[in-house]
Short mmCIF file of C-alpha atoms in Angstrom, two decimals:
data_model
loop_
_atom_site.label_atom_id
_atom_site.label_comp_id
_atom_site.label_asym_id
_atom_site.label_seq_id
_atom_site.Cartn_x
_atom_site.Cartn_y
_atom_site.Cartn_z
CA UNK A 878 0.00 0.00 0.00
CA UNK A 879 1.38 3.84 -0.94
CA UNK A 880 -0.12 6.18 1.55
CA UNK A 881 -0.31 9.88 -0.46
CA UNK A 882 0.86 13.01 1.94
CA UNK A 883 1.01 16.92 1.07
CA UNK A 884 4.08 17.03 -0.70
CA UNK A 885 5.09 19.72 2.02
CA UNK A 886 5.18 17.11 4.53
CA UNK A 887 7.54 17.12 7.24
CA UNK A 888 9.89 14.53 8.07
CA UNK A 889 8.37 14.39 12.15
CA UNK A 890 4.86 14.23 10.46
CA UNK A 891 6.02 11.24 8.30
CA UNK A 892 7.59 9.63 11.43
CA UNK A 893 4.82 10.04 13.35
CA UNK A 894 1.89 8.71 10.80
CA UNK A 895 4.35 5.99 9.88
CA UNK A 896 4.01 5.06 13.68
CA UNK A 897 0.22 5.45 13.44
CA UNK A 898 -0.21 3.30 10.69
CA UNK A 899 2.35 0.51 11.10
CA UNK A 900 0.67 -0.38 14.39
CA UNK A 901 0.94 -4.60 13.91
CA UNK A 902 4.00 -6.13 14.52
CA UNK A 903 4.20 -7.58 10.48
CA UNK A 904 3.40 -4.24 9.30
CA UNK A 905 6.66 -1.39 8.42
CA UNK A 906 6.09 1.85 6.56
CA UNK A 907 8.36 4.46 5.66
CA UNK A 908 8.88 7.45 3.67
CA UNK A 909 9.37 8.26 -0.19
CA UNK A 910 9.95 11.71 -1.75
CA UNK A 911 9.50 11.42 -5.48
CA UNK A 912 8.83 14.20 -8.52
CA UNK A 913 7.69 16.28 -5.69
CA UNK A 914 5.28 13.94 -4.54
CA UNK A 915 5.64 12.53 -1.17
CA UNK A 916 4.07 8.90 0.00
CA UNK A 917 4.53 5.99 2.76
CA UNK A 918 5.07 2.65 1.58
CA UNK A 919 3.48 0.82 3.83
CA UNK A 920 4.92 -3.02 3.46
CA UNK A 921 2.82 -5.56 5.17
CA UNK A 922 -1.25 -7.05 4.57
CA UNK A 923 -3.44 -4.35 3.72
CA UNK A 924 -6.09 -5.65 5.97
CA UNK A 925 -3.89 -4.99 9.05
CA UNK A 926 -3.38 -1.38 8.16
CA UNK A 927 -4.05 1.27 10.57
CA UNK A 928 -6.30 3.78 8.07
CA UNK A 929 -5.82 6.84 10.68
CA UNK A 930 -7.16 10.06 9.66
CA UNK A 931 -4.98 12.61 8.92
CA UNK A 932 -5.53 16.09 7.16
CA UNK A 933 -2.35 15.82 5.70
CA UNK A 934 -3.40 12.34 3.73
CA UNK A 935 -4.30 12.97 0.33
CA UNK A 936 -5.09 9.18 -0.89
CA UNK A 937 -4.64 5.42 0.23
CA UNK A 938 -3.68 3.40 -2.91
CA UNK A 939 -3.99 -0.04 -2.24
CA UNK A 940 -1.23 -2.41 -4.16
CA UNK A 941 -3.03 -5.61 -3.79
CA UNK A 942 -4.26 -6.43 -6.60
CA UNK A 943 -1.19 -5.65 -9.06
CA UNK A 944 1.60 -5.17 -6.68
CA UNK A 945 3.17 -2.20 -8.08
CA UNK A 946 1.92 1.03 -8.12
CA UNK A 947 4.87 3.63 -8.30
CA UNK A 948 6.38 2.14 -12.46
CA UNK A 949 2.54 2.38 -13.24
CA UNK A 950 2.32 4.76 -16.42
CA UNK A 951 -1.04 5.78 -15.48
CA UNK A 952 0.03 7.11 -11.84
CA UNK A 953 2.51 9.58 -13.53
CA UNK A 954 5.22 9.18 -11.00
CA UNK A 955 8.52 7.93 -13.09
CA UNK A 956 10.29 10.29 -15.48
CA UNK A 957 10.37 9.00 -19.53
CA UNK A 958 14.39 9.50 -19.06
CA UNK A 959 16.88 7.58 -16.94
CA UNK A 960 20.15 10.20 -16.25
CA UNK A 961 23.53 7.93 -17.32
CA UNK A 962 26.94 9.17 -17.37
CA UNK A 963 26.42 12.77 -19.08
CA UNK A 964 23.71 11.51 -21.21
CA UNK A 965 20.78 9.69 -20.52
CA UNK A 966 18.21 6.26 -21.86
CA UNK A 967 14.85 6.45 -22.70
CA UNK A 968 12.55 9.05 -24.79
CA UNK A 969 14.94 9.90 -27.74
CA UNK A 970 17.30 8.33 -29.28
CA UNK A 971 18.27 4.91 -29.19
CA UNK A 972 20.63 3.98 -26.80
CA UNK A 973 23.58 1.53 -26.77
CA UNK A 974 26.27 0.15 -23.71
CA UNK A 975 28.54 -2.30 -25.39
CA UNK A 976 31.56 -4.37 -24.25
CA UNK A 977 32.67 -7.59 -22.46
CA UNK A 978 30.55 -8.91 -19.85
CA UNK A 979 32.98 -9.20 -17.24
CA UNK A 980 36.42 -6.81 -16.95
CA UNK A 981 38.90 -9.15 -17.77
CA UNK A 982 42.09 -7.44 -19.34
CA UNK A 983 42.34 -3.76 -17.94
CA UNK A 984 44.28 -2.89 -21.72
CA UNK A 985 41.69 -4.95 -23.60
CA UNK A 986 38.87 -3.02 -22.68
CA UNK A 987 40.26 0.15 -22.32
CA UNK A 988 40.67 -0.58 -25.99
CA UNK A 989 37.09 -1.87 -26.36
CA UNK A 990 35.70 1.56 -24.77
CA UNK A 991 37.80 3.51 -27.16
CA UNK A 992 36.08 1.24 -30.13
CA UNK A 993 32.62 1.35 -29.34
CA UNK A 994 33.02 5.24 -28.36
CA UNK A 995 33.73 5.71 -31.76
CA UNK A 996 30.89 3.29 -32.90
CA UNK A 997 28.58 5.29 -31.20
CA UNK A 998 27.87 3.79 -28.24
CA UNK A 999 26.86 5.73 -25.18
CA UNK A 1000 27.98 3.74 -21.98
CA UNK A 1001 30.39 0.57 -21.33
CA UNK A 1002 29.61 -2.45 -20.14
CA UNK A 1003 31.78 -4.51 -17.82
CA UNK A 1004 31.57 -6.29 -14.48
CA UNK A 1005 33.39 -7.35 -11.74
CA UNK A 1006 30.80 -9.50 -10.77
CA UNK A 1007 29.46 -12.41 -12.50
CA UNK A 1008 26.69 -15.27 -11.15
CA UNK A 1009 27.70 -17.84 -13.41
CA UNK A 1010 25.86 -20.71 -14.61
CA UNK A 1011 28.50 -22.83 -13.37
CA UNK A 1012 30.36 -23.04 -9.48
CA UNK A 1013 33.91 -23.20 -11.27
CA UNK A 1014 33.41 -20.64 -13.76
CA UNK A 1015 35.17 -17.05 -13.63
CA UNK A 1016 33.13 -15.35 -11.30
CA UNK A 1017 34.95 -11.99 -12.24
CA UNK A 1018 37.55 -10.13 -10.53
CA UNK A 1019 35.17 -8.89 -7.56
CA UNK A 1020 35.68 -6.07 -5.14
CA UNK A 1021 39.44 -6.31 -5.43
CA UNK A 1022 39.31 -5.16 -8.88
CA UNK A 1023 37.48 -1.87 -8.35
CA UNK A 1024 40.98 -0.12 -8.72
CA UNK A 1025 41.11 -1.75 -12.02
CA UNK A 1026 37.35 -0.70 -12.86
CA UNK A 1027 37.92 3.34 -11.88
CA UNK A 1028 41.16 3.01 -14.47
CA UNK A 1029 38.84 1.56 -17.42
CA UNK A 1030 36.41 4.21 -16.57
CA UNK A 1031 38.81 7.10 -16.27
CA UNK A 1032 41.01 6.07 -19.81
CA UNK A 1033 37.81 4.69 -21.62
CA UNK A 1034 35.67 7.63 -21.67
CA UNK A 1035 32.30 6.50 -21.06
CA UNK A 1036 30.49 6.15 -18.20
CA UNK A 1037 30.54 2.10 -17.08
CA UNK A 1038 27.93 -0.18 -16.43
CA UNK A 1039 28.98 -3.23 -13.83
CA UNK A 1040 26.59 -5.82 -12.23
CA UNK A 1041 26.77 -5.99 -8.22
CA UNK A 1042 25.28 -9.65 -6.71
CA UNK A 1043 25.50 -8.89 -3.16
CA UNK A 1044 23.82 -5.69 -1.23
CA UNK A 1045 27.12 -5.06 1.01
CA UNK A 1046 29.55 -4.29 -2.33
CA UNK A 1047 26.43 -2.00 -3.97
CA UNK A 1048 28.17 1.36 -1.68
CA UNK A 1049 31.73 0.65 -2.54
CA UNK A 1050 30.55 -0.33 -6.53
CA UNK A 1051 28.57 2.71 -6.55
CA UNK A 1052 31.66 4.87 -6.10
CA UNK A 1053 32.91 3.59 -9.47
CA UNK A 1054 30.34 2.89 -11.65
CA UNK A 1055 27.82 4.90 -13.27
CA UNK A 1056 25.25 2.20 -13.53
CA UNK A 1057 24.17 -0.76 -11.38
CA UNK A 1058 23.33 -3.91 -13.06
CA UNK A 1059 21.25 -6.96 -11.56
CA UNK A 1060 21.26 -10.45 -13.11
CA UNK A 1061 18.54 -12.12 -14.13
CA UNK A 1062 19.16 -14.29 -11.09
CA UNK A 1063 19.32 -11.76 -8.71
CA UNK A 1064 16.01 -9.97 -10.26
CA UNK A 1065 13.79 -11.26 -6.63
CA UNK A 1066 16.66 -10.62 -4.04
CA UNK A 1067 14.59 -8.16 -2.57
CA UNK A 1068 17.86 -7.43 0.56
CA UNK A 1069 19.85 -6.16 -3.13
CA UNK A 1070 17.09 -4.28 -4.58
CA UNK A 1071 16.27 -2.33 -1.70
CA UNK A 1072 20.09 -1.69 -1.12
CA UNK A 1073 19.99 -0.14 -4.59
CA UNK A 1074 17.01 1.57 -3.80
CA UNK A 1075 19.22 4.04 -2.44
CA UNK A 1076 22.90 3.81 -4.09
CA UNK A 1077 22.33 6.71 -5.95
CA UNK A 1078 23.09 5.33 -9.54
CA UNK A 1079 21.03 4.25 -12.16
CA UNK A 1080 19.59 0.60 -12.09
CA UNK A 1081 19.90 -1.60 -14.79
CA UNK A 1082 17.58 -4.54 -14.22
CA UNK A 1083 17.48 -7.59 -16.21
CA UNK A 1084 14.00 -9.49 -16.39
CA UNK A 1085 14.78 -13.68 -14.66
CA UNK A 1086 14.89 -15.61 -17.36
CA UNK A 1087 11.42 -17.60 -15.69
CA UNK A 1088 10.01 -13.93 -14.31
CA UNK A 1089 6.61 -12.90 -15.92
CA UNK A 1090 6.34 -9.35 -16.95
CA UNK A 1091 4.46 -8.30 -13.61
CA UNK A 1092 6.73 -10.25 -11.46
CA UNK A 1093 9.13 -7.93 -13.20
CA UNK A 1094 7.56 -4.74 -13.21
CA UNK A 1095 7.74 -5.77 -9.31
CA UNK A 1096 10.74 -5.77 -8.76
CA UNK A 1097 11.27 -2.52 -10.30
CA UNK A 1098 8.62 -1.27 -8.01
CA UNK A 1099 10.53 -2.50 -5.19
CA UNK A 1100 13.69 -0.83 -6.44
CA UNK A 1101 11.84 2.25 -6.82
CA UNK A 1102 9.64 1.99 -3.40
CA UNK A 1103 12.76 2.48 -1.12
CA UNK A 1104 13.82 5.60 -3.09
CA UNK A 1105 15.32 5.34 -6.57
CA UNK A 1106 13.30 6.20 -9.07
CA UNK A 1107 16.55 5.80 -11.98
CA UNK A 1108 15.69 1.71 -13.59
CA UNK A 1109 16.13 0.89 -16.77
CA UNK A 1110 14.19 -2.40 -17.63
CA UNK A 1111 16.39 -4.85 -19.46
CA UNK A 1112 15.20 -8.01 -21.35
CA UNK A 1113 17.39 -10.14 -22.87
CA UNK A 1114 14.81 -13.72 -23.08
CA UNK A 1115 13.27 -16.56 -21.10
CA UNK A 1116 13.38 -20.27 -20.74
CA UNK A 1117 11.64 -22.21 -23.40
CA UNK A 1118 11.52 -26.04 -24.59
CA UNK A 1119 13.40 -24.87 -27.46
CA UNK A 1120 17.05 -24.31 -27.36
CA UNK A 1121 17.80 -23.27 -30.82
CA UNK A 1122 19.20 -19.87 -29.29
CA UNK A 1123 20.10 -19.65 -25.42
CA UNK A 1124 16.99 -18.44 -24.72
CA UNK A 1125 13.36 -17.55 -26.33
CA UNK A 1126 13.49 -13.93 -27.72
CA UNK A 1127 10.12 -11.98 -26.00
CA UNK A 1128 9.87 -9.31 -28.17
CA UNK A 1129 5.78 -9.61 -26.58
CA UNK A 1130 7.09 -8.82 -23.22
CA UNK A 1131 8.97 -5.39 -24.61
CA UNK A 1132 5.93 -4.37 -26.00
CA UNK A 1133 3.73 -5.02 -22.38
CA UNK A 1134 6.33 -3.35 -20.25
CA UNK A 1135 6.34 -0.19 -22.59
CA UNK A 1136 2.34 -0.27 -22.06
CA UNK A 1137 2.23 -0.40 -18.69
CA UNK A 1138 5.56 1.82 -17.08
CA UNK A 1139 7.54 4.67 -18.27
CA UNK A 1140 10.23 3.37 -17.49
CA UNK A 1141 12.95 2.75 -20.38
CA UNK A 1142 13.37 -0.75 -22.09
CA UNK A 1143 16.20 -2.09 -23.29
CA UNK A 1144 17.40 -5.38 -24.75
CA UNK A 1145 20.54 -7.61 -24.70
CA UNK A 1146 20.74 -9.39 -28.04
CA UNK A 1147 23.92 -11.10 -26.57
CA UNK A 1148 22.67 -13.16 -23.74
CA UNK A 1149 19.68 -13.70 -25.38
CA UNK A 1150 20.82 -15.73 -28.58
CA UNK A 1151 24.11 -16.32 -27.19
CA UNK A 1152 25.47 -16.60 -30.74
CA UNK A 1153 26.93 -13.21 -32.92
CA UNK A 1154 25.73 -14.48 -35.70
CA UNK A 1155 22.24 -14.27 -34.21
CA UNK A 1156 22.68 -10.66 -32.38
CA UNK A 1157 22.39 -8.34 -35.26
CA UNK A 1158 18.89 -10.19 -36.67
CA UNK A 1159 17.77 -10.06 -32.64
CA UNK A 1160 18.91 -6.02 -32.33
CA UNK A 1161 17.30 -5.27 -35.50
CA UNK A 1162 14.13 -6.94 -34.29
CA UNK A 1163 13.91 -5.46 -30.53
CA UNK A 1164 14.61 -2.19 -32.52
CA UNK A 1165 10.88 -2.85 -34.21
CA UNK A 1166 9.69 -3.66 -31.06
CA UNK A 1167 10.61 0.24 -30.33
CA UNK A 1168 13.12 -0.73 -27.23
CA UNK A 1169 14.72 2.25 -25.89
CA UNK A 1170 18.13 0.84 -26.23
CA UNK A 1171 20.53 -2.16 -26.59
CA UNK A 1172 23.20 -3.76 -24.75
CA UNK A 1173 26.16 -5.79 -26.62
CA UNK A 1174 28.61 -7.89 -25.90
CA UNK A 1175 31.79 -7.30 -27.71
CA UNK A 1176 35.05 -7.20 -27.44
CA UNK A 1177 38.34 -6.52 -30.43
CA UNK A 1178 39.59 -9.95 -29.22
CA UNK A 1179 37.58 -12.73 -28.50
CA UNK A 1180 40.33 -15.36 -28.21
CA UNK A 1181 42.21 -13.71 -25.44
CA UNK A 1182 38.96 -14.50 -23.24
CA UNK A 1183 38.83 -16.55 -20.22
CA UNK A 1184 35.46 -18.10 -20.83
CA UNK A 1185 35.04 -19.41 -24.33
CA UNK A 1186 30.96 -19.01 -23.85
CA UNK A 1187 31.67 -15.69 -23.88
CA UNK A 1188 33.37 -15.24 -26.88
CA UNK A 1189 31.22 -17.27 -28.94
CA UNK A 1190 28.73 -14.37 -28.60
CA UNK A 1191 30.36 -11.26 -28.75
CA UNK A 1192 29.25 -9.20 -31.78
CA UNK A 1193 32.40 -7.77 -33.97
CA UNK A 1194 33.37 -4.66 -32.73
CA UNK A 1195 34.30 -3.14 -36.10
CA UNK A 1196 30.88 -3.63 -37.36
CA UNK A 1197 28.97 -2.39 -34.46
CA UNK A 1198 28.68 1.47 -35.95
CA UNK A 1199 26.58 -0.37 -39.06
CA UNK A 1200 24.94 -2.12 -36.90
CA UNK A 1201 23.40 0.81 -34.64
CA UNK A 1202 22.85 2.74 -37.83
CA UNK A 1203 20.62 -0.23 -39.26
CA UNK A 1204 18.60 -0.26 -35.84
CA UNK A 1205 18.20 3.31 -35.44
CA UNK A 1206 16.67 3.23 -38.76
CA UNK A 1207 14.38 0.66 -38.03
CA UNK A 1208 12.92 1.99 -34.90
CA UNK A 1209 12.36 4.77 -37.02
CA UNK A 1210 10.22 3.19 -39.50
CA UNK A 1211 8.48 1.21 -36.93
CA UNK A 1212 7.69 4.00 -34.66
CA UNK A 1213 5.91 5.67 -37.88
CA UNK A 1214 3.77 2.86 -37.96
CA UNK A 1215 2.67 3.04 -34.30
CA UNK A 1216 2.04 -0.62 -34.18
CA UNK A 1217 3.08 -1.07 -31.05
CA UNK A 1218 2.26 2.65 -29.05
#
């Protein structure tokens, strides 16, 4: 439940109605100032809510039945743009962060930041973190590689995108990179989300690979419920009986999130197909589906990779440039259809 206060609502009035309201032991509230609008997320059964009366209460909007309230379009809460680096995603251009899923080789992707800055691409990707399908697979280089991370940023030029797995490196990763990025697998850990909630930086959240589109637009409402209103929605597929590509492309589920959130959408044709080959066909495609921007795997050197999965689907960095040009053009068209407003 969101309870609605006068946006000129003081922090000893919020403490105090929070107290009022939160009366049963399984019931918490507490307070959220967003887009000058100022609420209590109250956590908790509605039926065991305290409804107190209050002049300063403007409206009680029950959760219930949807579970998120906050990413809802209709509610008007969520800006159309996500700030990242000097630029931003969502409502203009399409957007691109390319580059090797985890930082491996401090030189090689220094180089790969100076490549796809050229390409046009607007933000790198590169983690020290990785939840692997595997226990003996490189799990990246972790918190003691954060040195190594502020040196890519600093020599790369663009602002850097890393994944964080556990909510006690989110304050220390924040202080590096300019975006946050959760795994697929990590998309429920609601002790990580709500950590994020207030790191500061942008949230790039990939949808679970088994998540429906609500359970999704969920978690994004958690994320955004404890006081960070910056996610960017990433797909990049979901589990099906057929394994002709790594996963089943949803271009459907694109099309649902941009109905029901403003919230940016973007899609990983990487992880998704897990084959170059099949990225530029998948980019192209999400592109129709009017996503708000892609993220690539690629790298100038594939061989010199730890993990040979990886390689196998990073897109050719010297024809990323073409490729962006082809998709921008094809949102284009699409969008003057309006097929999928």
């Amino acid at each position: 439940m969101l309870v609605e206060l006068a946006p000129h609502s003081s922090d000893a009035e919020l403490a105090s109605l929070a107290g009022r309201i939160a009366r049963h032991e399984d019931v918490t509230a507490w307070p959220l100032r967003l887009a000058g609008r100022c609420f209590l997320v109250v956590a908790g059964d509605e039926r065991l809510v305290h409804r107190v009366a209050s002049a300063a209460i403007r409206a009680w909007h029950s959760t219930a039945e949807r579970g998120y309230w906050l990413v809802d379009r209709a509610n008007a809460v969520l800006p159309r743009r996500v700030p990242l680096g000097t630029g931003h995603v969502g409502g203009g251009d399409l957007w691109c962060g390319a580059g090797p899923c985890a930082l491996e080789s401090v030189s090689d992707t220094v180089q790969t930041a100076a490549m796809v800055r050229r390409a046009g691409a607007d933000a790198l990707r590169a983690s020290l973190f990785k939840v692997r399908s595997g226990p003996y697979h490189f799990p990246g280089k972790g918190s003691g590689g954060l040195s190594a991370l502020a040196e890519v940023r600093a020599e790369g030029g663009l602002p850097v995108i890393t994944e964080v797995i556990d909510p006690r490196d989110v304050g220390p990763v924040a202080q590096v990179a300019d975006c946050l990025q959760v795994d697929p697998r990590n998309m429920t850990n609601r002790a990580l989300l709500a950590e994020l909630g207030g790191s500061g930086r942008p949230v790039l959240l990939m949808r679970g690979v088994r998540a429906t589109v609500a359970e999704w637009l969920k978690a994004a409402e958690y994320v955004v419920s404890h006081g960070n209103p910056h996610v960017i929605m990433c797909a990049r597929g979901v589990v099906s009986f057929d394994r002709s590509l790594a996963y089943q492309l949803d271009y459907g589920a694109v099309a649902a999130v941009r109905r029901h959130t403003d919230l940016p959408v973007i899609f990983d044709p990487s992880h998704s197909t897990g084959s170059a080959a099949a990225v530029a066909p998948a980019a192209l495609a999400a592109a129709v589906f009017g996503v708000d921007g892609l993220l690539i795997e690629t790298h100038p050197a594939p061989e010199r990779m730890y993990r040979p999965g990886d390689a196998a689907q990073m897109y050719p960095v010297d024809r990323l440039a073409a490729l962006l040009a082809a998709c921008r053009h094809a949102r284009d068209l699409a969008a003057g259809l309006d097929a999928f407003a």
